[in-house]
Coordinates of C-alpha atoms in Angstrom, one line a residue:
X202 CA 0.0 0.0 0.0
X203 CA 1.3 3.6 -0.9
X204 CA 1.2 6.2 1.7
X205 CA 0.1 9.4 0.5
X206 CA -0.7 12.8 3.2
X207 CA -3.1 14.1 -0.3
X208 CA -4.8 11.8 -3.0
X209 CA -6.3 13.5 -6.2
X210 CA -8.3 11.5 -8.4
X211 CA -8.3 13.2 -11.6
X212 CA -5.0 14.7 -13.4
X213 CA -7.4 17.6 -15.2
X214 CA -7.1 21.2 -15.0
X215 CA -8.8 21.1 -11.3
X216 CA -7.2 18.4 -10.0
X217 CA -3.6 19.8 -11.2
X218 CA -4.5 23.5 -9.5
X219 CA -5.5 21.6 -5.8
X220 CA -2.3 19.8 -5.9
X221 CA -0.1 22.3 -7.2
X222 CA -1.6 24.9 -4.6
X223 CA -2.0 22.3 -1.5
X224 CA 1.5 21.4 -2.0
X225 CA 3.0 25.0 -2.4
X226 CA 0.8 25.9 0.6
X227 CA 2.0 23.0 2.6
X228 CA 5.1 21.7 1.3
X229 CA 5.3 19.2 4.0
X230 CA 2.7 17.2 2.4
X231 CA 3.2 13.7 0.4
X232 CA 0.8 14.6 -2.7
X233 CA 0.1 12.4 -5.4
X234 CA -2.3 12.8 -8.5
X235 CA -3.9 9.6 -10.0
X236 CA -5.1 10.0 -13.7
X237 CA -6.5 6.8 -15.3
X238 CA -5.3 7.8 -18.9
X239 CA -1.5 8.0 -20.6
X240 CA -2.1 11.3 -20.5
X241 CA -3.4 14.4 -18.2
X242 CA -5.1 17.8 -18.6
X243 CA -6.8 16.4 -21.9
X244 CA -9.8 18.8 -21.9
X245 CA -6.8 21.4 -21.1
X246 CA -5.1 20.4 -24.4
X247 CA -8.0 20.6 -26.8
X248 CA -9.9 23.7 -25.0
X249 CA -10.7 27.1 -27.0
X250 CA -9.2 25.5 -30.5
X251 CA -6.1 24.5 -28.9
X252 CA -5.5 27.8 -27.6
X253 CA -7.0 26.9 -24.0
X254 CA -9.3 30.0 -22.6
X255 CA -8.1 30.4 -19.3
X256 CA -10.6 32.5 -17.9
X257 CA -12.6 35.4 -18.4
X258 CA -12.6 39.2 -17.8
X259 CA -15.1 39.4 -15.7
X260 CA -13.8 40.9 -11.8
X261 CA -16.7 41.6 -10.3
X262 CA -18.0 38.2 -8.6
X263 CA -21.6 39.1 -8.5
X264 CA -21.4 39.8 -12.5
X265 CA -19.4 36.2 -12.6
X266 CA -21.8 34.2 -11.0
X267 CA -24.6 35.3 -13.7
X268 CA -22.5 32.8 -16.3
X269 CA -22.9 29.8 -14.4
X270 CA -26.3 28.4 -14.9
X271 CA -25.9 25.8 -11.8
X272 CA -23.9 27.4 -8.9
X273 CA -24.7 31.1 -9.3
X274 CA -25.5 31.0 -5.9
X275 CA -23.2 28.8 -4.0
X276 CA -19.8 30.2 -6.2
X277 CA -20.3 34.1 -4.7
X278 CA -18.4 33.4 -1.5
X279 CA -15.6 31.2 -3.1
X280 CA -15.4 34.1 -6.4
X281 CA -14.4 36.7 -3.3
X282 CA -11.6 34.0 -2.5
X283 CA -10.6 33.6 -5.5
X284 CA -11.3 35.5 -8.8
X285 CA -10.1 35.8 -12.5
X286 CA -8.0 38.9 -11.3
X287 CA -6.2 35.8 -8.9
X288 CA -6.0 33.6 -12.4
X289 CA -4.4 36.3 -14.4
X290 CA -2.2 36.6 -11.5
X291 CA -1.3 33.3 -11.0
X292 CA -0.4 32.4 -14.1
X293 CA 1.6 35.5 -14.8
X294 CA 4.2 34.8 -11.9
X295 CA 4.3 31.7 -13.5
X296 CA 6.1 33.0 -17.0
X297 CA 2.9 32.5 -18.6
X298 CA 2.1 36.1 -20.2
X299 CA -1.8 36.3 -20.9
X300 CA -3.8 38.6 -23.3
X301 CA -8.0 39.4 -23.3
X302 CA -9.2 39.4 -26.3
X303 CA -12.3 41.4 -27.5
X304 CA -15.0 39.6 -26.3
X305 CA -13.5 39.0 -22.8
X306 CA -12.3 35.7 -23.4
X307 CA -8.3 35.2 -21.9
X308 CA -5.7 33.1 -23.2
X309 CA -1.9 32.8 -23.3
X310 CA 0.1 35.0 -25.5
X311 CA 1.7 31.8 -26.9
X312 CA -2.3 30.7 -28.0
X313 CA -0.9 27.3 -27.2
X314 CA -2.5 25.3 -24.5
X315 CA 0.3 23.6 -24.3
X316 CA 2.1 26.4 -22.6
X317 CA -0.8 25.9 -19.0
X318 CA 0.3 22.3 -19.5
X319 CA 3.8 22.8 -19.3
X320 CA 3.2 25.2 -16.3
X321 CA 1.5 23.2 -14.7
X322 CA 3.4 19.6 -15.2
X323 CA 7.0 21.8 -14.1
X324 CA 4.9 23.4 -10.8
X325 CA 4.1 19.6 -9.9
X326 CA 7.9 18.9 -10.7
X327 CA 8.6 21.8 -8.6
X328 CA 6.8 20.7 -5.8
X329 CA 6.9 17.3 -5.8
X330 CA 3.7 16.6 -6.5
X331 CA 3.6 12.6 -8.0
X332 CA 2.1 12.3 -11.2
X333 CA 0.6 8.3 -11.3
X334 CA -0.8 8.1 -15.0
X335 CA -2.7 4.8 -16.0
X336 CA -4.2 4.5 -12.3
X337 CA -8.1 3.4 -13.3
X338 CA -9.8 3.6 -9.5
X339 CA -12.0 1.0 -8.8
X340 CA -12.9 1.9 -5.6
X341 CA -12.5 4.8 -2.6
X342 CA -13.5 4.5 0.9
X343 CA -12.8 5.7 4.3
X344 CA -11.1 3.7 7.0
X345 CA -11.1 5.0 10.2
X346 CA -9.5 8.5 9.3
X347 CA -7.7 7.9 6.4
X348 CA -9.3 7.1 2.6
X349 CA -8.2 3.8 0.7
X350 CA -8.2 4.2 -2.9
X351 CA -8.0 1.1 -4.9
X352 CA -6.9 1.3 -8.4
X353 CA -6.6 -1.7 -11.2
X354 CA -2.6 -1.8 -10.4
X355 CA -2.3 -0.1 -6.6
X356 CA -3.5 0.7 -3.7
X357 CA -3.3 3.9 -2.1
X358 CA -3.7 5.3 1.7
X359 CA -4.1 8.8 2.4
X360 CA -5.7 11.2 5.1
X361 CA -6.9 13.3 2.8
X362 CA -9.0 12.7 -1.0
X363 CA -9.8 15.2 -3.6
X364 CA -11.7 13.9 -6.2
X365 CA -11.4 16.3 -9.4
X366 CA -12.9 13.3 -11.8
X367 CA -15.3 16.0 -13.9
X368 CA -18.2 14.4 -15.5
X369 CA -17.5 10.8 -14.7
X370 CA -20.1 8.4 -14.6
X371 CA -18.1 5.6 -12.8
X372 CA -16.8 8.1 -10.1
X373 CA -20.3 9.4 -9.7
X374 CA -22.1 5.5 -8.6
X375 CA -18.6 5.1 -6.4
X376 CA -19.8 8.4 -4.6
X377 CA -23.7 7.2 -4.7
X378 CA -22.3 4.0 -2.6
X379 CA -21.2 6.7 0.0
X380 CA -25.0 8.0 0.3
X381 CA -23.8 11.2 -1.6
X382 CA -26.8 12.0 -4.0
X383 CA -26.0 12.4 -7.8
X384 CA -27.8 15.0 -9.5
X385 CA -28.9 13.1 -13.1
X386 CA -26.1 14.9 -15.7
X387 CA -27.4 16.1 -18.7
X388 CA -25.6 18.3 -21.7
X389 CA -24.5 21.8 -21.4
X390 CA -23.1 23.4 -24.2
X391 CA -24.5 22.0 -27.5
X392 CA -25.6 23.5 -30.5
X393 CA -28.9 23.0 -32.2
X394 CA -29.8 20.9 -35.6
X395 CA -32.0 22.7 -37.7
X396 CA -33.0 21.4 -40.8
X397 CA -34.7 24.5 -43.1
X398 CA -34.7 26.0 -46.5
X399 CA -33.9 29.5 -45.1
X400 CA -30.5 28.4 -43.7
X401 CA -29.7 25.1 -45.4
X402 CA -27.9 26.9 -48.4
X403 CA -25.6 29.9 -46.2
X404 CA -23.3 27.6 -43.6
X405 CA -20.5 30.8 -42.0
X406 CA -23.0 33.3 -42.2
X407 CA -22.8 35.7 -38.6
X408 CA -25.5 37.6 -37.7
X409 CA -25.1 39.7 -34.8
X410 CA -27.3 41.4 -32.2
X411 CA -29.5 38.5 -32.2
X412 CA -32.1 37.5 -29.9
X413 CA -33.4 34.2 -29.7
X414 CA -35.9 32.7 -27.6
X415 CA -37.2 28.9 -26.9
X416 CA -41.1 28.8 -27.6
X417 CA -43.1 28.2 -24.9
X418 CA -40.1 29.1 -22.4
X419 CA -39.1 32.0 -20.8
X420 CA -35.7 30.7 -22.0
X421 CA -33.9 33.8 -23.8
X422 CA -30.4 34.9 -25.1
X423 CA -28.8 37.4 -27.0
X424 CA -25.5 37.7 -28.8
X425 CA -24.3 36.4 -32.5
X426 CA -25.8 33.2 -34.1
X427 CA -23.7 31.8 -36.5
X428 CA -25.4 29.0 -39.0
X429 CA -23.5 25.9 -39.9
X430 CA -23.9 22.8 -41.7
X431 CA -26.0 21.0 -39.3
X432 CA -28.0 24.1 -38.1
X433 CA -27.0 26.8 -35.4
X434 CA -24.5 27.8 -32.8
X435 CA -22.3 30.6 -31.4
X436 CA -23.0 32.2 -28.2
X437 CA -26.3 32.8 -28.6
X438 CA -27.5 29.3 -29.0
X439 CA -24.7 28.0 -26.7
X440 CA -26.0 30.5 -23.5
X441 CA -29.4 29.2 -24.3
X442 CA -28.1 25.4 -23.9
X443 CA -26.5 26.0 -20.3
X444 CA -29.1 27.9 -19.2
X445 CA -32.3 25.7 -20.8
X446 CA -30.4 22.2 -20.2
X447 CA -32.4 20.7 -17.7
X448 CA -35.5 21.8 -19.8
X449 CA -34.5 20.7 -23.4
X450 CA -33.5 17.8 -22.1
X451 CA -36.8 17.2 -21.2
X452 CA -38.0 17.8 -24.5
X453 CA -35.3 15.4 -25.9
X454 CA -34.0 17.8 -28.0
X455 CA -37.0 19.0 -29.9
X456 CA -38.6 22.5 -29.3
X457 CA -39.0 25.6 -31.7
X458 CA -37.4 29.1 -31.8
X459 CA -38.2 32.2 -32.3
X460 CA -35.4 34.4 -33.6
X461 CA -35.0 38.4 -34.0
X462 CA -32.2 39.0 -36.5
X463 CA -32.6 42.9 -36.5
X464 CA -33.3 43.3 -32.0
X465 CA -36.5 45.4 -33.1
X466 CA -40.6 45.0 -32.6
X467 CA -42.1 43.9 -35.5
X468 CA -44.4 47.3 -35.9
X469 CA -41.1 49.2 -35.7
X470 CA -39.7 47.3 -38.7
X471 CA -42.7 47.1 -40.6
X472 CA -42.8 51.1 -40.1
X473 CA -39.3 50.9 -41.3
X474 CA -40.0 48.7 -44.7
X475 CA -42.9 50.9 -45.7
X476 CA -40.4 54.3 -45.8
X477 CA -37.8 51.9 -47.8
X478 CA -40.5 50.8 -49.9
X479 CA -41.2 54.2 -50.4
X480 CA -37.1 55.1 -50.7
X481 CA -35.7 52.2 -52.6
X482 CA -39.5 51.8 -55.1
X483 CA -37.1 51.0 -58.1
X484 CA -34.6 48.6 -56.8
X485 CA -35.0 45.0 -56.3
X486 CA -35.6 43.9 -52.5
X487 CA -33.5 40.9 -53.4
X488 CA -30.6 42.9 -54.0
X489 CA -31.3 45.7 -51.6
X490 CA -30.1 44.4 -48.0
X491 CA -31.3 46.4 -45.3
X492 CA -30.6 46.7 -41.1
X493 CA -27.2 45.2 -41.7
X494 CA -28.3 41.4 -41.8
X495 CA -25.7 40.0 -43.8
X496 CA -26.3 39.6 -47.5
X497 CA -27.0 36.2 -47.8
X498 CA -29.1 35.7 -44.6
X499 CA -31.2 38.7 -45.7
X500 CA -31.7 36.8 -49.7
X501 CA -33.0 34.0 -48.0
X502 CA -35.4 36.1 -45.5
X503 CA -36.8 37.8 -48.3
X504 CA -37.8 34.5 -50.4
X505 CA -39.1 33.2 -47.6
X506 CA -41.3 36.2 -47.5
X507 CA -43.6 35.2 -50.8
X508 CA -41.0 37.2 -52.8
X509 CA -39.6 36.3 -55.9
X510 CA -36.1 37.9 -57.4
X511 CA -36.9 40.2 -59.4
X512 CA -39.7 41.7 -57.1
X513 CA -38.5 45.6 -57.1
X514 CA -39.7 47.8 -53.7
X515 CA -42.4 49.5 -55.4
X516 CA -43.9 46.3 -56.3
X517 CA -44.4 44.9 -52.4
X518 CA -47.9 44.7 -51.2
X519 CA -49.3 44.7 -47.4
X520 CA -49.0 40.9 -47.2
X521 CA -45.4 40.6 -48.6
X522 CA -44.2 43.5 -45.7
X523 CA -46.0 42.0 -43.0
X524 CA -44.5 38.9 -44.4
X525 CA -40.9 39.9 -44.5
X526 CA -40.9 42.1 -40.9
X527 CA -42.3 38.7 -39.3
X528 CA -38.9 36.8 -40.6
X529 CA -36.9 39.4 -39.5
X530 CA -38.0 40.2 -36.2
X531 CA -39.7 36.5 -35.5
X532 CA -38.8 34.0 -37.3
X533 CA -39.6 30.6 -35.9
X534 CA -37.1 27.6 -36.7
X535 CA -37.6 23.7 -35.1
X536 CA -35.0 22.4 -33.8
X537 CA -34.8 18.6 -34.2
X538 CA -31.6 17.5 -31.9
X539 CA -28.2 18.7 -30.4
X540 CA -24.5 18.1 -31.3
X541 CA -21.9 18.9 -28.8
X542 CA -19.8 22.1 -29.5
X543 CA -16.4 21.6 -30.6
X544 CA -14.6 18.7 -28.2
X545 CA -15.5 21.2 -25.0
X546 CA -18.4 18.4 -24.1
X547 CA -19.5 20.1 -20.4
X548 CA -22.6 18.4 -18.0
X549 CA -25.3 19.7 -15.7
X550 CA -25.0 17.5 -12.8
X551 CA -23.0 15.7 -10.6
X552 CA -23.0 16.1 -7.0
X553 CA -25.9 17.5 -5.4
X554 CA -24.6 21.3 -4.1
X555 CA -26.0 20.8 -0.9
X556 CA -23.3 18.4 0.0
X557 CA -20.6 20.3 -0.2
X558 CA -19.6 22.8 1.7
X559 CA -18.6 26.0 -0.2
X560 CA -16.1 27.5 2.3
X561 CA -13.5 24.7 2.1
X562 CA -14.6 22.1 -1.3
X563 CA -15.1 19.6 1.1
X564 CA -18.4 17.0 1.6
X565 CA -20.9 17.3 4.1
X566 CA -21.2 13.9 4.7
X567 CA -17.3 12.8 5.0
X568 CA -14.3 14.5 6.7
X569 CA -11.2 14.8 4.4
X570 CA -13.5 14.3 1.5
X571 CA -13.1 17.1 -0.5
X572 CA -14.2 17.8 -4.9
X573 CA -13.2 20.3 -7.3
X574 CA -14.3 21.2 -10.8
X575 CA -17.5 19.7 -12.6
X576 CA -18.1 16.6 -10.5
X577 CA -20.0 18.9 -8.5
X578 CA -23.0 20.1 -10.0
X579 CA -21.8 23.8 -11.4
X580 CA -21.7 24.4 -14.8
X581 CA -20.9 27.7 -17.4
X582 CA -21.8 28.9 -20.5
X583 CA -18.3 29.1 -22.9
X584 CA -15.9 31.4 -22.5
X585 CA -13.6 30.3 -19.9
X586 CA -16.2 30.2 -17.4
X587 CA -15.8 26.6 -16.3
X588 CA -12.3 26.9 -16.0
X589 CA -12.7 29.5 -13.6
X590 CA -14.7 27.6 -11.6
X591 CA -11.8 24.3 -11.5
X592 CA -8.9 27.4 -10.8
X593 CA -11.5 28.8 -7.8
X594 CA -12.5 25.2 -6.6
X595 CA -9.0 24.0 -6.4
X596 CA -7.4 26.9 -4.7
X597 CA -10.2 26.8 -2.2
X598 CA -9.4 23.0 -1.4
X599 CA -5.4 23.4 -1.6
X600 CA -6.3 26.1 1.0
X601 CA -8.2 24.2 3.3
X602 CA -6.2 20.8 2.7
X603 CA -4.2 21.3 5.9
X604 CA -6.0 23.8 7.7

């Protein structure tokens, strides 16, 4: 049996930040990180395109709790522990130089997420942390004070257990066994499959300043929509998935939108068409692009209207303009299943919030026991949001570890 002071199950971006932090904090301790692949911080590697989105410039807590659709509440307290300004920090005394781009989204200078990795694999050389790859757990339980961690090849004692696994089914029924309850995961971020004639032909068209709603909801977003292949996505559609992921789910996956491409009232627009009818009478409507919708989103609005090519302004009648300002300010679209966005797969669920206690990332129901990152049940919308919450959740632990 190995003797360990700290075990982490999971060798992802939270796990690495509790370790790295619990043993700079207490460098005393005997850490070690077990990570069932050949390789750790996976999600690390692939996140933001390769470019790994750190975090997000947002400092004000109470504004940063408004991105995470499960956890708003609970993740005040630990965002005045520890914040994005603490990220940017931490990192930067690191040698890793950071930038914020123009939507608020952070990454390394480098835009290589292999430069966190190599941070964070020579701060765990630094500090001795031990990093056990190919360690599959089988089982954890607590014996007397310590925790036994069993995994296909060892067997591991330690006083203390952080369990950083993310959305992992197995880990979750280990922690049901241990009476913790397991809120039923569900997908986050996922973009919606729209089959339709007015979208079908114009994949990589951006329309901006767009607001979207679920029918029959009061599920809203606004933001730009971009339409692909398979339908829609872009932050938009992707806020809408955190935030509506309990209820689409329900609806497996099938529901209707209604979409405002121009973030005006219908009677407003119509107002609006009437003056360019007035305006523009000679020119062809097809041809004529109005309210900055791009040009081949607004061609296909206008067909879709009852109005053929060559149709010139002048020419529109009262059913045609009504016609058109209902596609551009509500144009309803069905949405007929999901498909993850990108490889950034994220989960609503995990365990039950109530369990943990958010001053120290540790369980209710065991001492020593303590989680970080998305095994509990907090997720984000994209944009580095859920990272912030592994950086916060770890520090928090790694702060407590030996308190």
């Amino acid at each position: 049996m190995k003797q360990y002071d700290v075990i982490v199950i999971g060798g992802g971006a939270a796990g690495f930040f509790a370790a790295i932090n619990s043993a700079e904090l207490y460098p005393e301790l005997k850490i070690a990180i077990l990570e069932r692949g050949k390789d750790v911080l996976g999600k690390v590697k692939i996140s933001g395109g390769g470019r790994c989105n750190v975090t997000h410039a947002e400092f004000i807590p109470q504004e940063l709790t408004q991105y995470y659709p499960r956890g708003e509440k609970e993740l005040l307290g630990p965002f005045h522990t520890f914040m994005t300004g603490d990220t940017m920090e931490w990192f930067e005394s690191r040698g890793v130089s950071l930038k914020i781009e123009d939507d608020g989204r952070i990454f390394p200078i480098s835009n290589n997420s292999q430069t966190i990795i190599d941070c964070f694999l020579n701060e765990a050389k630094k500090h001795n942390v031990d990093v056990l790859t190919n360690q599959s757990v089988i089982s954890f339980k607590q014996d007397h004070s310590s925790w036994i961690t069993e995994t296909k090849t060892d067997t591991f004692l330690s006083e203390k257990l952080v369990v950083a696994t993310g959305s992992n089914p197995k880990i979750w029924t280990f922690l049901k066994q241990l009476k913790h309850n397991i809120v039923t995961p569900v997908p986050s971020l996922f973009t919606f499959n729209i089959k339709d004639k007015r979208i079908n032909d114009i994949p990589g068209v951006v329309a901006q300043n767009v607001n979207v709603k679920v029918v029959d909801t009061n599920l809203e977003s606004y933001g730009p929509l971009l339409i692909t292949h398979w339908g829609m996505s872009a932050p938009s559609i992707l806020k809408l998935s955190a935030f509506g992921a309990l209820e689409l789910a329900k609806r497996d996956y099938k529901f209707k939108i209604e979409i405002n491409f121009v973030n005006q009232d219908f009677d407003s627009v119509l107002s609006q068409l009437k003056t360019i009818k007035q305006e523009l009478s000679k020119k062809t409507v097809l041809k004529a692009t109005q309210f900055d919708i791009p040009k081949r989103l607004w061609q296909t609005l206008v067909l879709a209207s009852d109005i053929i090519e060559q149709t010139r302004w002048a020419d529109l009648n009262k059913y045609q303009l009504e016609a058109l300002a209902n596609q551009l300010t509500q144009a309803v679209f069905t949405v007929d299943g999901k498909s993850t966005f990108k490889e950034e797969f994220v989960t609503a669920g995990g365990i039950d919030l109530k369990e943990v206690n958010f001053k120290t990332y540790q369980s209710k129901l065991y001492d020593n026991l303590y989680f970080a990152g998305e095994i509990i049940n907090v997720d984000a919308v994209t944009g580095g949001f859920n990272f912030q919450n592994a950086w916060t959740s770890g520090y928090i632990v790694a702060k407590h570890i030996n308190a």
